[in-house]
Tab-separated table of C-alpha atoms and ligand atoms in Angstrom:
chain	number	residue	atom	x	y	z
W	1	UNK	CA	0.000	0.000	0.000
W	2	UNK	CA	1.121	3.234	-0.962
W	3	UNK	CA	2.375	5.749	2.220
W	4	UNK	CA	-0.822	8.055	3.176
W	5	UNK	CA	-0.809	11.361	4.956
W	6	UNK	CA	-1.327	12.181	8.217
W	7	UNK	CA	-4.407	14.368	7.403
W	8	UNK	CA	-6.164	10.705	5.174
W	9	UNK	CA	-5.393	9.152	9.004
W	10	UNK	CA	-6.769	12.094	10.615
W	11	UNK	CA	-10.249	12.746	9.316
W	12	UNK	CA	-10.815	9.011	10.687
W	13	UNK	CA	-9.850	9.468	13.857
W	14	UNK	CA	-12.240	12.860	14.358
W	15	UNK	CA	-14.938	11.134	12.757
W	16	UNK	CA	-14.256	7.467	15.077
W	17	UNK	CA	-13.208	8.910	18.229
W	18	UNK	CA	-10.197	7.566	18.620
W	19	UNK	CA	-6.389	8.131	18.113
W	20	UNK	CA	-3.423	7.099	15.688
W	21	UNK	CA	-0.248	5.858	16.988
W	22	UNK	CA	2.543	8.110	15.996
W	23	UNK	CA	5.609	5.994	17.733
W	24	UNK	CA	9.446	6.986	16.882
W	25	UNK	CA	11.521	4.763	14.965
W	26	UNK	CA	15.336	4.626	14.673
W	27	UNK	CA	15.780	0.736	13.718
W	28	UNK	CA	14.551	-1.894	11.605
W	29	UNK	CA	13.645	-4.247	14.791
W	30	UNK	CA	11.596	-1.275	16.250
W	31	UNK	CA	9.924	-0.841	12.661
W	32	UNK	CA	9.205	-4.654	12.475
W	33	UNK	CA	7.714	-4.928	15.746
W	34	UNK	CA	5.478	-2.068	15.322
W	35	UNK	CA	4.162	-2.457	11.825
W	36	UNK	CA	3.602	-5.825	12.760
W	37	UNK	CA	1.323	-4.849	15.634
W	38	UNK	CA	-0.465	-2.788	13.740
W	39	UNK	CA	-0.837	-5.556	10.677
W	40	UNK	CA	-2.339	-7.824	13.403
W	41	UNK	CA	-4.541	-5.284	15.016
W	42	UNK	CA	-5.888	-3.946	11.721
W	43	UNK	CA	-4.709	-0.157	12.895
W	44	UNK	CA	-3.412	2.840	11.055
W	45	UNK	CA	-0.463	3.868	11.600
W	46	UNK	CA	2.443	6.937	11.982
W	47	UNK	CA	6.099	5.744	11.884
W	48	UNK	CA	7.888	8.975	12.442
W	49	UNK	CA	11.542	9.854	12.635
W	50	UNK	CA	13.001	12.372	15.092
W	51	UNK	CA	16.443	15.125	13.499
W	52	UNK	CA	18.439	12.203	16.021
W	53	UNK	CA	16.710	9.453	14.615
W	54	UNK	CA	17.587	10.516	10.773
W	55	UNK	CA	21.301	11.236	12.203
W	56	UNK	CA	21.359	7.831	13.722
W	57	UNK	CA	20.160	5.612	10.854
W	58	UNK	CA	20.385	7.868	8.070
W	59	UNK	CA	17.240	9.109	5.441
W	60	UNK	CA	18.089	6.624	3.209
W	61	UNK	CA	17.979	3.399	5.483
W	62	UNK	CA	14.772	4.478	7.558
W	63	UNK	CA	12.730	4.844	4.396
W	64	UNK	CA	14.161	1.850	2.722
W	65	UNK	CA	12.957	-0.482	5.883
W	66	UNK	CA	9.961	2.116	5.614
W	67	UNK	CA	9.176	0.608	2.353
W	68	UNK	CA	9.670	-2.533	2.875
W	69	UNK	CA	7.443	-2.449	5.754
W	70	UNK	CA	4.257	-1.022	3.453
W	71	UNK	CA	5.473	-3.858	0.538
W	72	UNK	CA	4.659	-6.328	3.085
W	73	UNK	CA	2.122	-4.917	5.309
W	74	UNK	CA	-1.578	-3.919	3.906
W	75	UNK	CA	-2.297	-0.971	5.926
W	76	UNK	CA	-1.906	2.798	5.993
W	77	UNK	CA	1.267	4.123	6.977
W	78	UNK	CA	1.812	7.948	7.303
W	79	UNK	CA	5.701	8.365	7.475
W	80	UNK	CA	6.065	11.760	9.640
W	81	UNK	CA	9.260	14.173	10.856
W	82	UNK	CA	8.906	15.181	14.442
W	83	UNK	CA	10.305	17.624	16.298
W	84	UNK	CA	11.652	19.564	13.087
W	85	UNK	CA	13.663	22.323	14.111
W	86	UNK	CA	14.046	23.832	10.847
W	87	UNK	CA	12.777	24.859	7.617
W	88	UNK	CA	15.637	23.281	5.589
W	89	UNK	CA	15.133	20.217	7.566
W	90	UNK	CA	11.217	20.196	6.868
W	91	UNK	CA	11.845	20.716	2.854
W	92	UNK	CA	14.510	18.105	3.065
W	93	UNK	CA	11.978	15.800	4.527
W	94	UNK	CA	9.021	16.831	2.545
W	95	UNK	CA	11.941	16.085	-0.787
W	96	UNK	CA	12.543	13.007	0.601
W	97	UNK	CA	9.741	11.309	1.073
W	98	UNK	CA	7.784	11.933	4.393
W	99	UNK	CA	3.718	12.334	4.284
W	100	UNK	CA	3.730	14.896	7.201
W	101	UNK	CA	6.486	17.120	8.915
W	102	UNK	CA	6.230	19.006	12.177
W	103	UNK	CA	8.091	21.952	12.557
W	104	UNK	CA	8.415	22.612	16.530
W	105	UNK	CA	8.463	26.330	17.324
W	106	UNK	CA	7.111	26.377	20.316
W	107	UNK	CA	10.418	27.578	22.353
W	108	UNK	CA	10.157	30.627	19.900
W	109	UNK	CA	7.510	34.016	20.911
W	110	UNK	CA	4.483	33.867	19.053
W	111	UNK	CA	4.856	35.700	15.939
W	112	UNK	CA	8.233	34.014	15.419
W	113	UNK	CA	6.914	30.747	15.782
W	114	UNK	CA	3.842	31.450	13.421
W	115	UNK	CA	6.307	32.840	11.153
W	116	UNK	CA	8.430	29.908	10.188
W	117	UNK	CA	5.468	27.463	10.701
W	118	UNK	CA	3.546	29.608	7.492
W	119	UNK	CA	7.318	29.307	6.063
W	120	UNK	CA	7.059	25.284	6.373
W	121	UNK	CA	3.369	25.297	5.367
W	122	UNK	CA	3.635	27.414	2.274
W	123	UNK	CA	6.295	24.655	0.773
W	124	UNK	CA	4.515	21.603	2.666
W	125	UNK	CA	0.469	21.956	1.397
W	126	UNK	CA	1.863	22.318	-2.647
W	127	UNK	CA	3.356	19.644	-2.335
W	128	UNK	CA	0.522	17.841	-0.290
W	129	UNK	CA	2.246	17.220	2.983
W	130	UNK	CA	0.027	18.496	6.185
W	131	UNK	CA	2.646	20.205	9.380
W	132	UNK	CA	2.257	19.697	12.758
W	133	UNK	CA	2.780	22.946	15.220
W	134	UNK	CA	3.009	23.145	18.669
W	135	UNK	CA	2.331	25.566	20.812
W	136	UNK	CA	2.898	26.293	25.152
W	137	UNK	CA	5.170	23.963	26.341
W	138	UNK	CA	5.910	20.822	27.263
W	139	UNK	CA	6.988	20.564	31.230
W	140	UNK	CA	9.304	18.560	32.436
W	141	UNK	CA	9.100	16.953	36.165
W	142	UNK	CA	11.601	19.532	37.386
W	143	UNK	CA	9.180	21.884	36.587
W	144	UNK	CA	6.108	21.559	38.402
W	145	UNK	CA	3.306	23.252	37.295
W	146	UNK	CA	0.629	24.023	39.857
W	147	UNK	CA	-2.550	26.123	38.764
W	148	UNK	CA	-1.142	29.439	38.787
W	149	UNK	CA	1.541	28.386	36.331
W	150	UNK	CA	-0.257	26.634	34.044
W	151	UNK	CA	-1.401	29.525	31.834
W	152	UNK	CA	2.375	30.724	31.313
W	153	UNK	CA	3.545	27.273	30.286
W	154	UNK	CA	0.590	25.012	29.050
W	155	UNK	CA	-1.400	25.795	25.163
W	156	UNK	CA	-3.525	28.952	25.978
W	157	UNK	CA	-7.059	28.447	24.167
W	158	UNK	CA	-7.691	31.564	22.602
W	159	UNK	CA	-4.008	32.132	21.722
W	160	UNK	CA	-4.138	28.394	19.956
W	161	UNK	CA	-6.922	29.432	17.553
W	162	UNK	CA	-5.424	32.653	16.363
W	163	UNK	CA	-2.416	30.683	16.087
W	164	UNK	CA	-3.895	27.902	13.623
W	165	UNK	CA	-5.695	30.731	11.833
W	166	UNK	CA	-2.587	32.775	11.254
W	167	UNK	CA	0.011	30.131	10.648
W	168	UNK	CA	-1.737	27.791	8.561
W	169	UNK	CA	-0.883	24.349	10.142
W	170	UNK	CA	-2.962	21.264	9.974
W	171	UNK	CA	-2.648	20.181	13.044
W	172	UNK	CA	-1.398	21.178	16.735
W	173	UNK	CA	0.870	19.710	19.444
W	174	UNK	CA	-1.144	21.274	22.596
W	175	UNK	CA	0.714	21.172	26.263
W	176	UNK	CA	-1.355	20.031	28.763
W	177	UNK	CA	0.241	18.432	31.270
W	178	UNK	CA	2.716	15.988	29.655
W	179	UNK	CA	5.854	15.566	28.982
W	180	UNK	CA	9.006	13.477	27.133
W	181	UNK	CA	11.134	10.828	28.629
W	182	UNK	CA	10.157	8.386	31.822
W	183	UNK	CA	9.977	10.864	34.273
W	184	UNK	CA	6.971	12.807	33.901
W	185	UNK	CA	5.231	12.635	37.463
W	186	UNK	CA	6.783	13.425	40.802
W	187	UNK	CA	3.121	13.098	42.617
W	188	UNK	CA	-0.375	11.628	41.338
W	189	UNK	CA	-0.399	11.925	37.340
W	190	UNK	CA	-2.524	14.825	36.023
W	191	UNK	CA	-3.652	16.160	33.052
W	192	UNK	CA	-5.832	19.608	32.585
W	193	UNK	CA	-8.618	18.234	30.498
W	194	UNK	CA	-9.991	21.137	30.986
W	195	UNK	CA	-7.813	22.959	28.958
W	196	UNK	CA	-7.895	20.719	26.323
W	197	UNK	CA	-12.045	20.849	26.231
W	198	UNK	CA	-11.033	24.424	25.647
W	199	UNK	CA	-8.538	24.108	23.264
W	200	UNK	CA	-11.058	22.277	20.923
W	201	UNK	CA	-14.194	24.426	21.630
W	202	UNK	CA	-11.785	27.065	19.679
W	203	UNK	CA	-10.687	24.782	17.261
W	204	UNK	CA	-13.732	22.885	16.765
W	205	UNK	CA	-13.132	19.689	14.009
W	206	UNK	CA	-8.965	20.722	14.217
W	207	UNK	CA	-6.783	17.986	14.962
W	208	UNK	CA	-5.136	18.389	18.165
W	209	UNK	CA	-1.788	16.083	18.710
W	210	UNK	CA	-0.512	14.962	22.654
W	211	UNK	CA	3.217	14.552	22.696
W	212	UNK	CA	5.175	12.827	25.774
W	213	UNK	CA	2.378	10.776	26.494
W	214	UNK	CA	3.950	7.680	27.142
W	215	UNK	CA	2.610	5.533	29.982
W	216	UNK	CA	6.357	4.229	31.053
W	217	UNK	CA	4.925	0.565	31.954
W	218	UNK	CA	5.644	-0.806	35.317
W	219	UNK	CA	6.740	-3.971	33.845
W	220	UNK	CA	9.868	-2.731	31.848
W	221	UNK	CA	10.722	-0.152	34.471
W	222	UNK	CA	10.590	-3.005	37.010
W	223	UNK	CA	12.305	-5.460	34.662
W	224	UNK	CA	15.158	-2.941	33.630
W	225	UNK	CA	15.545	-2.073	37.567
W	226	UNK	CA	15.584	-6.020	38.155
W	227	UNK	CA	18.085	-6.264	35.435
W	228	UNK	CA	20.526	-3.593	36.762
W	229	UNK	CA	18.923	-0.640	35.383
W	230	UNK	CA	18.412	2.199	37.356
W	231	UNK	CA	15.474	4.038	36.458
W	232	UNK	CA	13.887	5.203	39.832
W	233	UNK	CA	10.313	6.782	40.417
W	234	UNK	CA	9.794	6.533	36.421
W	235	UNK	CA	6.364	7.398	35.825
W	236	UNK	CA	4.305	8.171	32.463
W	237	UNK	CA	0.829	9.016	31.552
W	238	UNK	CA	-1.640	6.600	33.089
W	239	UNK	CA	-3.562	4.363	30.042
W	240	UNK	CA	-6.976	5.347	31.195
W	241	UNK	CA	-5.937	9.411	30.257
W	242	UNK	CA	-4.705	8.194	26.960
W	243	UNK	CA	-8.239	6.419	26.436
W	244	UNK	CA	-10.019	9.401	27.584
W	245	UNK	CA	-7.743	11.902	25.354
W	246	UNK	CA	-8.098	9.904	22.423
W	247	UNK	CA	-11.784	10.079	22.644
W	248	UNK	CA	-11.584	14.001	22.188
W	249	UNK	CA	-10.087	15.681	19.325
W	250	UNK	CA	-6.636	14.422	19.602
W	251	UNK	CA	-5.993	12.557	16.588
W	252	UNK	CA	-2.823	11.565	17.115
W	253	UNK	CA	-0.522	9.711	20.389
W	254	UNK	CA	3.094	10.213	20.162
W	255	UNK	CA	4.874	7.582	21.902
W	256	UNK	CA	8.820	6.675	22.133
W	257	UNK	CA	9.985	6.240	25.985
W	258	UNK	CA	7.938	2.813	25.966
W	259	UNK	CA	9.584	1.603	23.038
W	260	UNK	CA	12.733	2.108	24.516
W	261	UNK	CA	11.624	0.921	27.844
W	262	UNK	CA	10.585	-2.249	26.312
W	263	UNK	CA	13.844	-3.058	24.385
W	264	UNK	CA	16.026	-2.382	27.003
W	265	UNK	CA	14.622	-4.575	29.293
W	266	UNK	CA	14.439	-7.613	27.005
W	267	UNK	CA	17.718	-6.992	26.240
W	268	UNK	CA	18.521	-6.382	29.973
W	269	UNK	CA	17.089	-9.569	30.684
W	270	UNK	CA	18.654	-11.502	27.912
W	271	UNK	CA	22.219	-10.279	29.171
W	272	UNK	CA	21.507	-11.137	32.890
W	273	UNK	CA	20.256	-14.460	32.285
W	274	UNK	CA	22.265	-16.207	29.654
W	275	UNK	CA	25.906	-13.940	29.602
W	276	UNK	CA	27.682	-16.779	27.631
W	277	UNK	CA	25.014	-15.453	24.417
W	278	UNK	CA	26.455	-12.477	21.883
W	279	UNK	CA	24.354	-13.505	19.084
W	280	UNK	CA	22.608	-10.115	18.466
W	281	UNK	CA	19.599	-11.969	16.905
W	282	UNK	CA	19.274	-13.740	20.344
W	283	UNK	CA	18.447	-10.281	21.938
W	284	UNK	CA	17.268	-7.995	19.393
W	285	UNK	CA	14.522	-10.933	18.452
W	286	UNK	CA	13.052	-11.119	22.578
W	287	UNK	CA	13.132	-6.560	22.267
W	288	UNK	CA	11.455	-6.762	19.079
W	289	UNK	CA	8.692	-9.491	20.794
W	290	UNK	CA	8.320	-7.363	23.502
W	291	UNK	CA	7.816	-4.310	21.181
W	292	UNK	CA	4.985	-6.126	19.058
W	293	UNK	CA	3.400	-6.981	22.186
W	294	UNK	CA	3.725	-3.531	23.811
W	295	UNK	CA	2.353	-1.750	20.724
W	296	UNK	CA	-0.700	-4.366	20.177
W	297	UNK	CA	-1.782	-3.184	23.925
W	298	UNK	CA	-1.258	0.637	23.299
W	299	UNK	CA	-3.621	0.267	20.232
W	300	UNK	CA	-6.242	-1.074	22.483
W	301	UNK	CA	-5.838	2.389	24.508
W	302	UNK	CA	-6.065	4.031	21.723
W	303	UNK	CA	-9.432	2.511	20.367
W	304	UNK	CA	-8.127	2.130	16.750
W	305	UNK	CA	-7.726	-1.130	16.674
W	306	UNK	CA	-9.694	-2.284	13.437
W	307	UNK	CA	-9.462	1.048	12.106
W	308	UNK	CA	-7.354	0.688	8.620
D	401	G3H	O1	10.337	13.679	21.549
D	401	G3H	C1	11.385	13.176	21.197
D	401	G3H	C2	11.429	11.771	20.782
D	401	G3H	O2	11.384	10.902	21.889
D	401	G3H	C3	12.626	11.530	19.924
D	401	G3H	O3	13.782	11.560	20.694
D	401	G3H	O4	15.276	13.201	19.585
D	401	G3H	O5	16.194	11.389	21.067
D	401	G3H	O6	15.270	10.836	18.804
D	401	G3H	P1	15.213	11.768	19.991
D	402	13P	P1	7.380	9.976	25.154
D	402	13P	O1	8.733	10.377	25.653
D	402	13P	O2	6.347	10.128	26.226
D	402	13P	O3	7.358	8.645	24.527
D	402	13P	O4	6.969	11.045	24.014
D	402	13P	C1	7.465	10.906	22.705
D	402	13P	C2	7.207	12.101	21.867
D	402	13P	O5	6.454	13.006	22.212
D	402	13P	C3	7.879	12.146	20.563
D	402	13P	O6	7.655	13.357	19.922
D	403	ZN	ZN1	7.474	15.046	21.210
């Protein structure tokens, strides 16, 4: 099946209530694993590629295994740049083959970040790729953000709809309470729905985008702590707030700590239980097992299993 772009994956997901997948890829085992999930589950699906991911496995390779992947699998497949930090890195994207680019402003003032968002758009919708913006920020758990903060940090409502209007983007990375990496809660998990109810009554029908939203799964924190990781008082996004966000207008789940959570502690495991093995296959086959399996669960959450 030919690649599709995110705004084909999109209008689904507003019309069914649920959200797409968007998880980070920077192998071929991690691309296995989770277009084989999806073939299995019957779910759409966003493989995108980070500026460190390209670095790491090069353009080339990442949309060779890319193709390969939609030779053999019958679904649609949006390939997508996140994080973009630049124009030239969204045109050499958008050149090279992606469906959908993000270009991430959102450390920049307003104007500046509409600015080179309408830059990225007004080479991106010619050429029939969508862009992801985002706007507020994304917190990190040194930064806690009690009530009287959230307006300077999280997506402000009104400021998000003059900011679609102006710049042009087809979809938005909101901040609402989450954040990258496995270390996102100090206390009790929280999310301001409220905002987000907000955020959509402005943008009514837009498609809204949650990044960091990872749920760090006991299991592979436990197993990589087990193992001799050291990864205390990780903590993600608990599954039932992914349910209840992708029942909203968020189209789309971006997800990358749990991948890497779940390969390192197969291959954490591997290591600590049978040291006489250095057979990469013998390793890299259990992380790309426990990948599949991961990714088959987080469609459930998502609701789009069935969905292709
Ligand atoms: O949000 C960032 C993603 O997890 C990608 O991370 O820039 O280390 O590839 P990366
Ligand atoms: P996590 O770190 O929660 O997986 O978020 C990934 C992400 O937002 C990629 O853009
Ligand atoms: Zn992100």
């Amino acid at each position: 099946m030919p690649k599709v772009s995110t705004r084909d994956l999109f209008a689904g997901a507003l019309e069914g209530g649920y959200a797409v997948g968007a998880f980070n890829v920077n192998n071929m085992e991690i691309i296995q694993a989770i277009v084989e999930a999806a073939q299995e589950e019957n779910s759409p699906l966003i493989l995108q590629i980070s500026k460190g991911a390209r670095k790491y496995a090069r353009h080339e390779y990442l949309m060779k295994l890319i193709e390969a992947a939609l030779e053999t699998a019958d679904l649609p497949i949006a390939v997508h740049l996140d994080h973009g930090d630049s124009f030239e890195l969204c045109k050499d994207c958008i050149d090279g083959g992606f469906t959908s680019v993000m270009i991430d402003g959102s450390h920049l003032p307003l104007d500046e970040n509409i600015a080179l968002v309408k830059k990225v758009v007004d080479y991106a919708h010619p050429r029939g790729v969508p862009v992801e913006a985002e706007l507020g920020r994304l917190a990190g758990i040194e930064e806690h953000v009690d009530v009287s903060e959230a307006d300077a940090i999280y997506t402000n409502p009104d400021e998000a709809a003059e900011f679609v209007e102006r710049s042009g983007c087809d979809s938005l990375a909101v901040a609402i309470g989450t954040s990258h990496g496995a270390y996102k809660f100090k206390s009790e998990p929280k999310l301001d729905f409220e905002r987000l109810e907000k955020i959509q009554e402005k943008l009514p029908g837009f498609p809204l985008v949650l990044h960091g939203a990872s749920t760090v799964l006991k299991e592979f924190v436990d197993l990589c702590n087990q193992y001799g990781g050291a990864l205390p008082g990780a903590q993600g996004v608990p599954e039932t707030m992914i349910t209840k966000a992708s029942k909203t207008n968020v189209c789309k789940v971006n997800i990358d700590t749990d991948l890497r959570l779940a390969m390192t502690a197969s291959i954490r495991k591997v290591f600590a239980e049978k040291p006489e093995e250095f057979d990469p296959r013998k390793y890299l086959g259990p992380a790309r097992d426990a990948i599949k399996d991961m990714v088959k669960h987080k469609l459930n959450v998502l609701g789009v299993v069935g969905k292709a």
